[in-house]
Short mmCIF file of C-alpha atoms and ligand atoms in Angstrom, two decimals:
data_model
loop_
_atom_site.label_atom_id
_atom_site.label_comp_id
_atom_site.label_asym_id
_atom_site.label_seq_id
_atom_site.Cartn_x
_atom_site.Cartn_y
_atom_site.Cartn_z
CA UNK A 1 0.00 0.00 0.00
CA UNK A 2 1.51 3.51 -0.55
CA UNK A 3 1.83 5.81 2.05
CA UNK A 4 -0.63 8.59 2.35
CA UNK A 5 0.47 11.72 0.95
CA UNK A 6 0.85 15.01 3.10
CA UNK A 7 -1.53 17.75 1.98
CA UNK A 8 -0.01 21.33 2.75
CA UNK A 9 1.71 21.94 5.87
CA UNK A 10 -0.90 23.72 7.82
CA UNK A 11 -0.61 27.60 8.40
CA UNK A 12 -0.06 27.74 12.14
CA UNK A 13 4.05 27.94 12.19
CA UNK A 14 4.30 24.62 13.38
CA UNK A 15 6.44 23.49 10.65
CA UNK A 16 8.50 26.19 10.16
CA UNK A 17 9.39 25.76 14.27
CA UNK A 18 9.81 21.90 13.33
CA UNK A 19 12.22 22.77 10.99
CA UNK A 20 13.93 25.38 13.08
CA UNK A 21 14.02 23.45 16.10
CA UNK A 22 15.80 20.65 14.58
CA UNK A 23 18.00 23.18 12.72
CA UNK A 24 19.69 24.04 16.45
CA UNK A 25 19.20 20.88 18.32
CA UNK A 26 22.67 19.65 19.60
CA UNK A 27 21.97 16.18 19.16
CA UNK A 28 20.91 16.28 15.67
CA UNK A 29 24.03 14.38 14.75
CA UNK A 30 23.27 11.18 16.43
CA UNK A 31 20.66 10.46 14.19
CA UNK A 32 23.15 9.00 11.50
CA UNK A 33 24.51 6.64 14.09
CA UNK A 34 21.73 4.40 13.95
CA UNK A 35 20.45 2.83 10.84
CA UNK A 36 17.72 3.90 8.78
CA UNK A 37 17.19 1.84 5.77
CA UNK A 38 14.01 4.01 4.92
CA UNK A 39 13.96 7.21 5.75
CA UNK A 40 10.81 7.88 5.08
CA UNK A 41 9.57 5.80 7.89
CA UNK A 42 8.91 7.31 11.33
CA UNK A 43 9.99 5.17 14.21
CA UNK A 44 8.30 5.83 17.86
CA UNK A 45 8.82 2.91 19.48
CA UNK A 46 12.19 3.11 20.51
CA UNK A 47 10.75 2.78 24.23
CA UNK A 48 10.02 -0.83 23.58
CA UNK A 49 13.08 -1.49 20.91
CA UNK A 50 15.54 0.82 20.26
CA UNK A 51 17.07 1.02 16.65
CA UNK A 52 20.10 -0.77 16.16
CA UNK A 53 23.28 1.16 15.68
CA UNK A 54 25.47 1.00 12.99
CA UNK A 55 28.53 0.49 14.59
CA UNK A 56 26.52 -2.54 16.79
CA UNK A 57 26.66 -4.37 12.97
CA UNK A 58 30.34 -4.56 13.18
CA UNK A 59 30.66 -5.21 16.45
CA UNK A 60 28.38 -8.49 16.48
CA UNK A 61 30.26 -9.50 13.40
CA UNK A 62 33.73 -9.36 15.18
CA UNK A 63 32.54 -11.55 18.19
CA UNK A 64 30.81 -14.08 15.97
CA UNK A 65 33.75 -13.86 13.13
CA UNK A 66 36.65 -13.55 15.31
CA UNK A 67 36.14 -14.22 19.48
CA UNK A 68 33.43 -17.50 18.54
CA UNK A 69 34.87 -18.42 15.30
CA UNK A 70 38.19 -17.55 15.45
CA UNK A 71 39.15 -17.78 18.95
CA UNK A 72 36.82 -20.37 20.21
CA UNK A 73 36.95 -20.99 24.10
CA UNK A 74 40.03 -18.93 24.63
CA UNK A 75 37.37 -15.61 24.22
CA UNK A 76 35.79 -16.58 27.60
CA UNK A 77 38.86 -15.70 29.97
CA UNK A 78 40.37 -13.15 27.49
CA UNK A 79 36.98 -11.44 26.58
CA UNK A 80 33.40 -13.14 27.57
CA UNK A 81 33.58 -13.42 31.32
CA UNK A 82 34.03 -10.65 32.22
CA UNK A 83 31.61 -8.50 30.06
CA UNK A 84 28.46 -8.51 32.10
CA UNK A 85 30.14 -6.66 34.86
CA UNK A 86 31.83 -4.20 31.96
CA UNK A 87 28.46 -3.29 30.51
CA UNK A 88 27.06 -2.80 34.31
CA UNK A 89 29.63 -0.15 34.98
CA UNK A 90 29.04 1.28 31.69
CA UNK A 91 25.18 1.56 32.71
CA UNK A 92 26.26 2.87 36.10
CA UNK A 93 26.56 6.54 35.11
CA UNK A 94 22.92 6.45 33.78
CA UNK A 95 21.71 5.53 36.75
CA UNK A 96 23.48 7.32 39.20
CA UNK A 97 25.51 4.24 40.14
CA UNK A 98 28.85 2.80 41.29
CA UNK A 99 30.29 1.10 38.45
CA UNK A 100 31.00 -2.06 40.89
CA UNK A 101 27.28 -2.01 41.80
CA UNK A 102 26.13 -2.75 38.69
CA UNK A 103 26.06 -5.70 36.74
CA UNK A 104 24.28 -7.51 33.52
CA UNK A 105 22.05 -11.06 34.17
CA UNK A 106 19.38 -12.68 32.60
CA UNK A 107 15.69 -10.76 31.35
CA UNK A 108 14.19 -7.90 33.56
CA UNK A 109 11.71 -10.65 34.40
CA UNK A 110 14.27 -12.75 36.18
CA UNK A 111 16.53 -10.63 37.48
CA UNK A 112 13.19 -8.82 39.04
CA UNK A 113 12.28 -12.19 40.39
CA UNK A 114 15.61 -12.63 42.03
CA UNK A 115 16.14 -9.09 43.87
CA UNK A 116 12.24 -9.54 45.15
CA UNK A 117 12.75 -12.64 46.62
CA UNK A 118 16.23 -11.87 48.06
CA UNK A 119 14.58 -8.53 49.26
CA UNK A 120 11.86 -10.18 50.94
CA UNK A 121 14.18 -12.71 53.03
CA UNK A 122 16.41 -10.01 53.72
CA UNK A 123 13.06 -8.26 55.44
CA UNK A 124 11.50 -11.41 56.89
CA UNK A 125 8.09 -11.13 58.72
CA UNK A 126 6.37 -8.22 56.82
CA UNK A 127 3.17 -8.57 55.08
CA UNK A 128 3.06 -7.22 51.96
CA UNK A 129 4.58 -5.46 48.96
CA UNK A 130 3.21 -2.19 48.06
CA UNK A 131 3.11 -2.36 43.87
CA UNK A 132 0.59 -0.16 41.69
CA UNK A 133 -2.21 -0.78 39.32
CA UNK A 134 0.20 1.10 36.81
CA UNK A 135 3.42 -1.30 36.92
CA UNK A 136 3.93 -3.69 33.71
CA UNK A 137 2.38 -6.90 33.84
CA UNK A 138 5.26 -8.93 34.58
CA UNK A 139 6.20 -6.86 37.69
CA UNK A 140 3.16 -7.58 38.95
CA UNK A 141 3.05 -11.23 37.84
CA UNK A 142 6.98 -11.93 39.20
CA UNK A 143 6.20 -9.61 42.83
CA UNK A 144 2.89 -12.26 43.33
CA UNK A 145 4.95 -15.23 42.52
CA UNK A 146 7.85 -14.06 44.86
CA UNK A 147 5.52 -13.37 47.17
CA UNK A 148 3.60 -16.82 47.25
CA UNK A 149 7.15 -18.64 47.52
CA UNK A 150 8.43 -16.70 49.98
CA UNK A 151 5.14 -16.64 52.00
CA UNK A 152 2.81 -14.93 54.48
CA UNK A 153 3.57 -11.85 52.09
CA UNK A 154 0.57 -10.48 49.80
CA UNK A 155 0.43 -7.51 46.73
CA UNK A 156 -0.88 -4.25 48.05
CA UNK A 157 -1.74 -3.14 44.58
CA UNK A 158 -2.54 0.97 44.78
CA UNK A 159 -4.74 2.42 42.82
CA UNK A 160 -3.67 4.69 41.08
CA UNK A 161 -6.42 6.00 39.08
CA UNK A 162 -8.24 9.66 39.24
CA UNK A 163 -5.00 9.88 42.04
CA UNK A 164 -1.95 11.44 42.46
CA UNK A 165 0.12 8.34 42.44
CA UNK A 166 3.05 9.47 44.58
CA UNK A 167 0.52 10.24 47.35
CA UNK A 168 -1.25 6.84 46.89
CA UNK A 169 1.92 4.99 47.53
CA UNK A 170 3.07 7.35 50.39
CA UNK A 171 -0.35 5.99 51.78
CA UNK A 172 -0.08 2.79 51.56
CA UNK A 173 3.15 2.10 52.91
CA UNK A 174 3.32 0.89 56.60
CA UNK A 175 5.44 -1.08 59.33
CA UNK A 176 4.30 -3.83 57.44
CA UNK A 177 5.73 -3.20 54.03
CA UNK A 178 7.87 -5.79 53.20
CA UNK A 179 9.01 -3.64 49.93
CA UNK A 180 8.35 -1.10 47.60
CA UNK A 181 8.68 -2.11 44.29
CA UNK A 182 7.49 0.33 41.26
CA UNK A 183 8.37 1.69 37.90
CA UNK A 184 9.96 4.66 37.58
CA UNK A 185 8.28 5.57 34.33
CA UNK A 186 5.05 3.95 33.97
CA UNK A 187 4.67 1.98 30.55
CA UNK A 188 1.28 2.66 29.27
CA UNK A 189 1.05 6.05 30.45
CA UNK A 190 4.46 7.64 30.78
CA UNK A 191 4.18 8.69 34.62
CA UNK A 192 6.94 9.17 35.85
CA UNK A 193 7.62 8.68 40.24
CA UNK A 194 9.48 10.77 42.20
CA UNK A 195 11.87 8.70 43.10
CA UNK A 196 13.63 10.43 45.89
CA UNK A 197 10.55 10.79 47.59
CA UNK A 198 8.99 7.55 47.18
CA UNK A 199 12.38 6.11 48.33
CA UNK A 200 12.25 8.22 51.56
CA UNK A 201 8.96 7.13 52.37
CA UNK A 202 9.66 3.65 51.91
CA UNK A 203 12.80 4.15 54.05
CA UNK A 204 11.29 5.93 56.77
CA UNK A 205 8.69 2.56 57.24
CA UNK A 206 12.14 0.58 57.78
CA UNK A 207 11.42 -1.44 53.88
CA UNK A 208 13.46 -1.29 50.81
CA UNK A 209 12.84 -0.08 47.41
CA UNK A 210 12.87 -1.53 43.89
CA UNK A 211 12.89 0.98 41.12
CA UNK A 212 12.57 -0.95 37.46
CA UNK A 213 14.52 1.37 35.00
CA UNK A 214 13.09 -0.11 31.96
CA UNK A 215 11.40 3.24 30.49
CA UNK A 216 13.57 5.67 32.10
CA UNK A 217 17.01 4.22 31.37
CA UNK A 218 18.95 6.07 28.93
CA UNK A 219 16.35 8.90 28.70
CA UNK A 220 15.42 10.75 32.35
CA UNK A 221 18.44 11.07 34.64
CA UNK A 222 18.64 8.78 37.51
CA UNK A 223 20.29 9.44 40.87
CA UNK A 224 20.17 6.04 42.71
CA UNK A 225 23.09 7.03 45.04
CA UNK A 226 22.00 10.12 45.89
CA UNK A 227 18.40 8.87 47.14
CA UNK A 228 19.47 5.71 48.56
CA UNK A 229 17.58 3.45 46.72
CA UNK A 230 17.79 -0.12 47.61
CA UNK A 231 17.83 -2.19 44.72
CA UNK A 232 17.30 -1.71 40.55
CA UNK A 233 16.87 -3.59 37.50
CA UNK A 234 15.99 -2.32 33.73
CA UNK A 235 15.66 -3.26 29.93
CA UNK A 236 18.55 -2.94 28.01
CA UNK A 237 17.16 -2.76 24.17
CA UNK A 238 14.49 0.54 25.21
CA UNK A 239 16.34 3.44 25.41
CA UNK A 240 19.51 1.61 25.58
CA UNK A 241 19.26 0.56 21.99
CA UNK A 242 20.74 -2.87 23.17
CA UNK A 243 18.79 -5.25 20.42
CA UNK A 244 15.82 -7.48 20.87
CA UNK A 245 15.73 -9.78 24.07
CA UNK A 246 19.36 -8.12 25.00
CA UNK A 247 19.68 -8.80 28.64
CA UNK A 248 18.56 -6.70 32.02
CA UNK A 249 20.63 -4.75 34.17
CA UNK A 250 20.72 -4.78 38.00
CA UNK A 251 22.19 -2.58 40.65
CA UNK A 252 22.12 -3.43 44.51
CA UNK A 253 23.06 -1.28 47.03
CA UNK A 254 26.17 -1.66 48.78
CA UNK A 255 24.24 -0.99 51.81
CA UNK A 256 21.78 -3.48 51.33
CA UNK A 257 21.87 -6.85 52.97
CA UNK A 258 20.47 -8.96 49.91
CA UNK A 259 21.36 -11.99 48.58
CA UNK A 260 20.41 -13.47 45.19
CA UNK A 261 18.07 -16.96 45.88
CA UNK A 262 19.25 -18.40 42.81
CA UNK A 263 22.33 -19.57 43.35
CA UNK A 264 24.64 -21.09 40.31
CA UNK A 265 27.72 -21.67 39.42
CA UNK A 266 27.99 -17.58 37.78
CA UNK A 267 27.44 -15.95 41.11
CA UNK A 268 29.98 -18.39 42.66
CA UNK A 269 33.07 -16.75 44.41
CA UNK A 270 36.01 -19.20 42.58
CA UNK A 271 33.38 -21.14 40.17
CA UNK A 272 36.03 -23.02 38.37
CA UNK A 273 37.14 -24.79 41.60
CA UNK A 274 33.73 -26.76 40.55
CA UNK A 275 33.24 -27.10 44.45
CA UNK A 276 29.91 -29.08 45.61
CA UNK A 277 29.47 -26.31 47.87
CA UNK A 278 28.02 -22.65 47.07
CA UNK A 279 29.94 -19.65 48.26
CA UNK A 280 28.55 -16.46 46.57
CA UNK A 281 31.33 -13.85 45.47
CA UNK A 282 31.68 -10.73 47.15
CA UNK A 283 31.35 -8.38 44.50
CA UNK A 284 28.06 -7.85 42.49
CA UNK A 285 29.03 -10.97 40.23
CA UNK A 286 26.83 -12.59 42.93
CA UNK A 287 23.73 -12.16 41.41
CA UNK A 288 24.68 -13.72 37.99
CA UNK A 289 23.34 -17.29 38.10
CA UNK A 290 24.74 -18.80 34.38
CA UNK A 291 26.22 -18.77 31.38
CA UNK A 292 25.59 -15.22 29.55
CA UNK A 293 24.03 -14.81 25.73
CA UNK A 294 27.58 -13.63 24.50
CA UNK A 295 25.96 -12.55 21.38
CA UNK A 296 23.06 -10.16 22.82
CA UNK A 297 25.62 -9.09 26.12
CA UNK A 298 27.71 -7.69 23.35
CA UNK A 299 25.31 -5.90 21.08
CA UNK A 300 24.55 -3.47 24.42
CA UNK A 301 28.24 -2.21 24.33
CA UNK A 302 27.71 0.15 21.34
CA UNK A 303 24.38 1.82 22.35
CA UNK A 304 25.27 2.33 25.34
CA UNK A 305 28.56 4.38 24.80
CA UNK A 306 26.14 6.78 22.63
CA UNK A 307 23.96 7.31 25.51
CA UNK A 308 26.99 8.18 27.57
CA UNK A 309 28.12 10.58 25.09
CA UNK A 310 25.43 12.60 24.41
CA UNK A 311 24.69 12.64 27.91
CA UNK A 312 21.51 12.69 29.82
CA UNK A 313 20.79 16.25 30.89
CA UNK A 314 21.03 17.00 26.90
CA UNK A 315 19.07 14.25 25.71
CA UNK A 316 16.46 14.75 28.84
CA UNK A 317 16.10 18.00 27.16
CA UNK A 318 15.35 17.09 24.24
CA UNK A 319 12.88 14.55 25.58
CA UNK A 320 11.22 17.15 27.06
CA UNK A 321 10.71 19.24 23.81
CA UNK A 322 9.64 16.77 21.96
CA UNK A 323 6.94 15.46 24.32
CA UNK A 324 5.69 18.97 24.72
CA UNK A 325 5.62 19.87 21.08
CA UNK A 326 3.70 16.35 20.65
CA UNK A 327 1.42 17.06 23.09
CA UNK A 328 0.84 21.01 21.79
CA UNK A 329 -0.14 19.62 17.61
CA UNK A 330 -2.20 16.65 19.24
CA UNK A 331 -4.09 19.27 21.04
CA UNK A 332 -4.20 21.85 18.30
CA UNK A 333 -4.99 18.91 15.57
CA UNK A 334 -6.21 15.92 16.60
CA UNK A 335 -8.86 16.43 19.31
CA UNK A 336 -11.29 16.96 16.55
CA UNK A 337 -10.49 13.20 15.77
CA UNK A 338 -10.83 12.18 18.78
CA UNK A 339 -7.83 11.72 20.65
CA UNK A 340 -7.22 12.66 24.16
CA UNK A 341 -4.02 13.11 26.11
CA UNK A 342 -3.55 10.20 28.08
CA UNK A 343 0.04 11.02 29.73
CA UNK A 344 0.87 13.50 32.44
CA UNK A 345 0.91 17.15 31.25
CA UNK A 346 3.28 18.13 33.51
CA UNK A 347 6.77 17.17 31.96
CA UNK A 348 8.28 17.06 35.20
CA UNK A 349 5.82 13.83 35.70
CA UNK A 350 6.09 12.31 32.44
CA UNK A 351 8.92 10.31 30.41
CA UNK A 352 10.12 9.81 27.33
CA UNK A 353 6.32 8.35 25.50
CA UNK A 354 2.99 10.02 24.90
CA UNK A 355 -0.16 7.61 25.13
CA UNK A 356 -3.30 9.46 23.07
CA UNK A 357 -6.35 7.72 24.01
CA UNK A 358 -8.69 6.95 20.86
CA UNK A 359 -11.41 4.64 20.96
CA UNK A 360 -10.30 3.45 17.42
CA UNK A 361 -6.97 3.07 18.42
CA UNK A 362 -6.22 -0.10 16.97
CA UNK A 363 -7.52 0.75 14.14
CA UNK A 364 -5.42 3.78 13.93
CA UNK A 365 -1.97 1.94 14.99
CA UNK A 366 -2.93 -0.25 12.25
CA UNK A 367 -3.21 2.16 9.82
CA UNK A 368 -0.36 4.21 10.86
CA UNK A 369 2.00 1.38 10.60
CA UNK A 370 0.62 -0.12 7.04
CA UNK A 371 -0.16 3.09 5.47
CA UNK A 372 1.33 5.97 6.81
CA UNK A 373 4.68 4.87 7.70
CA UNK A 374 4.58 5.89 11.36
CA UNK A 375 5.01 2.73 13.77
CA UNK A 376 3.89 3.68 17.24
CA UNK A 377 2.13 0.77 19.59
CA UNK A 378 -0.67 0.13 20.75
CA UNK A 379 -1.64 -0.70 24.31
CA UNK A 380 -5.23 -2.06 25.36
CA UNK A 381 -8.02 -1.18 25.47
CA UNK A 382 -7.50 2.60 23.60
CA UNK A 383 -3.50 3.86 24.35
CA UNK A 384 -1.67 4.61 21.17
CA UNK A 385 1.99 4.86 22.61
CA UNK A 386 3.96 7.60 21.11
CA UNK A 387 8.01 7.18 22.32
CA UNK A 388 10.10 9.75 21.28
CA UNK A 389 14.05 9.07 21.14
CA UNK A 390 16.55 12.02 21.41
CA UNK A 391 19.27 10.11 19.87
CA UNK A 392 17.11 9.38 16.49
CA UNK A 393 13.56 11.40 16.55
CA UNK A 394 13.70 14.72 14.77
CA UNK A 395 10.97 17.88 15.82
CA UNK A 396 9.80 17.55 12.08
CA UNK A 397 9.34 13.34 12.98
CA UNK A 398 7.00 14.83 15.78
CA UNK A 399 5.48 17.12 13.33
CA UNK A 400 5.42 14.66 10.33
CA UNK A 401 3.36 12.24 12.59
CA UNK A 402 0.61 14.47 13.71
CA UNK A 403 -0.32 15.39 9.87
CA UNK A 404 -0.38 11.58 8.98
CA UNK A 405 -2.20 10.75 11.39
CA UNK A 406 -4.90 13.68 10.42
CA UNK A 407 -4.12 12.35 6.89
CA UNK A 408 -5.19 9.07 8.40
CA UNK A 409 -8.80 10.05 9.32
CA UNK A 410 -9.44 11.93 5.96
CA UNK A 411 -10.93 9.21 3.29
CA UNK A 412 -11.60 5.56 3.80
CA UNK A 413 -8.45 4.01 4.83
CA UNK A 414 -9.88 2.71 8.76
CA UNK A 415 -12.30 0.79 7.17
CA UNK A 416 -9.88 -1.67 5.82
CA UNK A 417 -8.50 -2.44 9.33
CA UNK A 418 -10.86 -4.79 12.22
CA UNK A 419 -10.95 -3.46 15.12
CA UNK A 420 -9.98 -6.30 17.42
CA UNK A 421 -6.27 -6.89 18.40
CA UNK A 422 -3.45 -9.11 16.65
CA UNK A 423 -1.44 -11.09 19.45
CA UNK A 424 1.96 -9.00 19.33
CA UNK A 425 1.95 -5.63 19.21
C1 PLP B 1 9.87 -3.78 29.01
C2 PLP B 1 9.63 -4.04 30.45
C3 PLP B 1 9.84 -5.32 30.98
C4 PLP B 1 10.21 -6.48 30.09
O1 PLP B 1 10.69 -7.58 30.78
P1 PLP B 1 11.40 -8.77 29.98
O2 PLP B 1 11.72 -9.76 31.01
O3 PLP B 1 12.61 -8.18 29.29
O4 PLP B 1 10.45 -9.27 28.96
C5 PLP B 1 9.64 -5.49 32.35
N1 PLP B 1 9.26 -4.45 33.14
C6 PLP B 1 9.07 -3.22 32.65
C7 PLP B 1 8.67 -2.10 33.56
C8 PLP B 1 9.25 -2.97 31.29
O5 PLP B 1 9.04 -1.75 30.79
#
């Protein structure tokens, strides 16, 4: 199908500022470090994959050419095994970190599963975890499962709805919170926590914290030293541009007295003794349980290091811009259609994504992505998910997408799209 073609731009400035803004932006040059292969397609959903790279091409191709093919086995003491806790310290600095607290293992899923569990026998005897109605799915799933193993524990979820969320989780956390475990930037709607306060709270009631990173890694500056949070994890292939199913990142405290439940061979302190007996390491290699995926460990390295040198307060900036200038067209052109805000107008409260609210909307992601060459998301039952990446999306991207999706309304093209949901989106 071809895409739809732009009519005029309208006559309200907004392209002329586009063009302007994106003349001056200071990161505009990061844009050719990732590839495009058509350029007339407008990515925004770099806050569930991130695009790959270049220099990540070349960089797979050298440890698959050369350290697996080449080198064989001798790449694990001269490059693999130590890797994980390379890529951790180069995540530290984007999260306010200590390079030695910081270390790659397994998904976000499992590496969640792990610091709740160790969290909640390093806490024994409280009742429940305060969590909220907002969290992703598996959060919540992992938290109830960590909960039912470890026992006599329970999910306070909040409710976070018509709220203000920080105050509903102030509220809800007592002598009996076990631990505090939230997203820092919600994934459907973009909230975004304040985390030094939430933290305090939580430490005040004697429990620890759990921030997950996933949609504010790489994008919103993090400070986990300087609010003494407890414990971390986060997606590398968001913001992090770290490749599809690249694996999580975790940070622990130094001050924190948790251990990881799953024990193997990774986390061991001399693990090829091959002892029958576990003693964990003393650094944070102790929460790596087994072998690491070489291939996707590697492919983090390069997105990373652009991350670190654009820097965050730039690229937060930027974030901010484009969020606001999103918001600002959708108002101007695309309540007639329909759409509502759904994300936090205050910028200080929202990340990197803007949900619109449509009650076509998968219909309308549909369309976008088949017709119009615009690939957002779509979250149930009505959130269209907007993310905008500093390193790669442009003001006139931002601009671009609001006519298209205007463009998308005028004419016929909906109708050739059902309106119930595919199984990945
Ligand atoms: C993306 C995301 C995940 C994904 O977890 P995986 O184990 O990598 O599938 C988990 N939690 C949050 C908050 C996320 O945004």
């Amino acid at each position: 199908m071809k895409p739809v073609s732009l009519g005029p731009f309208p006559a309200d400035g907004s392209h002329t500022e586009a063009v302007a803004r994106d003349a001056t932006d200071p990161l505009r040059r990061f844009r050719q470090e990732f590839a495009s292969p058509d350029p007339d397609l407008i990515y925004l959903d770099g806050n569930s994959l991130g695009r790959l790279p270049t220099t990540t091409i070349g960089r797979v191709a050298e440890v698959v050419t050369d350290e697996w093919g080449t080198q064989l086995i001798r790449s694990w003491p001269s490059r693999w095994w130590d890797l994980a806790d390379e890529i951790g310290s180069q995540i530290a600095p984007l999260i306010g970190a200590a390079p030695e607290d910081v270390i790659v293992a397994d998904s976000t899923s499992v590496v969640l599963f792990k610091l709740i569990v160790g969290a909640l026998q390093a806490v024994p005897g409280r009742k429940h975890i305060v969590i909220d109605d907002m969290n992703f799915p598996t959060d919540l799933y992992v938290a109830a499962a960590a909960a039912r193993l470890v026992g006599d524990t329970e999910l306070t979820v909040v409710d976070t709805d018509g709220v203000d969320p920080g105050d509903a989780i102030v509220a809800a956390i007592d002598s009996q919170t076990a631990l505090v475990t939230l997203s820092h930037v919600a994934f459907k709607s973009g909230y975004l926590y304040d985390m030094d306060r939430i933290t305090r709270a939580a430490h005040e009631a004697g429990t620890l914290v759990l921030w997950d990173l996933s949609h504010s890694v790489g994008v919103v500056p993090i400070d986990l030293r300087g609010c003494s949070a407890d414990l971390a994890v986060g997606c590398t292939y968001k913001y992090l541009n770290g490749g599809p199913g690249s694996p999580a990142f975790l940070y622990v405290s130094p001050a924190a007295d948790v251990e990881n439940p799953l024990s193997g061979w990774w986390g061991h302190q001399d693990p090829f003794a091959f002892t029958t007996d576990y003693q964990p390491d003393d650094s944070i290699k102790r929460f790596q349980t087994g072998t690491m995926p070489v291939l996707s460990l590697s492919a983090i390295e390069p997105g990373v290091a652009l991350v670190c040198e654009a820097g965050l307060e730039a690229i937060r900036r930027k974030s901010v811009e484009l969020t606001e200038f999103f918001i600002q067209l959708s108002d101007r052109l695309l309540r007639p259609s329909g759409f509502s805000v759904a994300s936090p107008r205050d910028a200080g409260r929202r990340g990197s994504h803007v949900s619109l609210c449509h009650e076509d909307g998968w219909r309308v992601t549909q369309a976008l992505i088949a017709d119009a060459k615009v690939i957002p998301d779509f979250r149930a039952p009505d959130n269209i998910r907007f993310g905008f990446a500093p390193l790669y999306t442009s003001f006139a991207d931002v601009h671009t997408t609001v006519l298209r999706i205007v463009e998308v309304f005028q004419g016929t093209i909906l109708d050739r799209y059902p309106s119930t949901r595919d199984s990945v989106t």
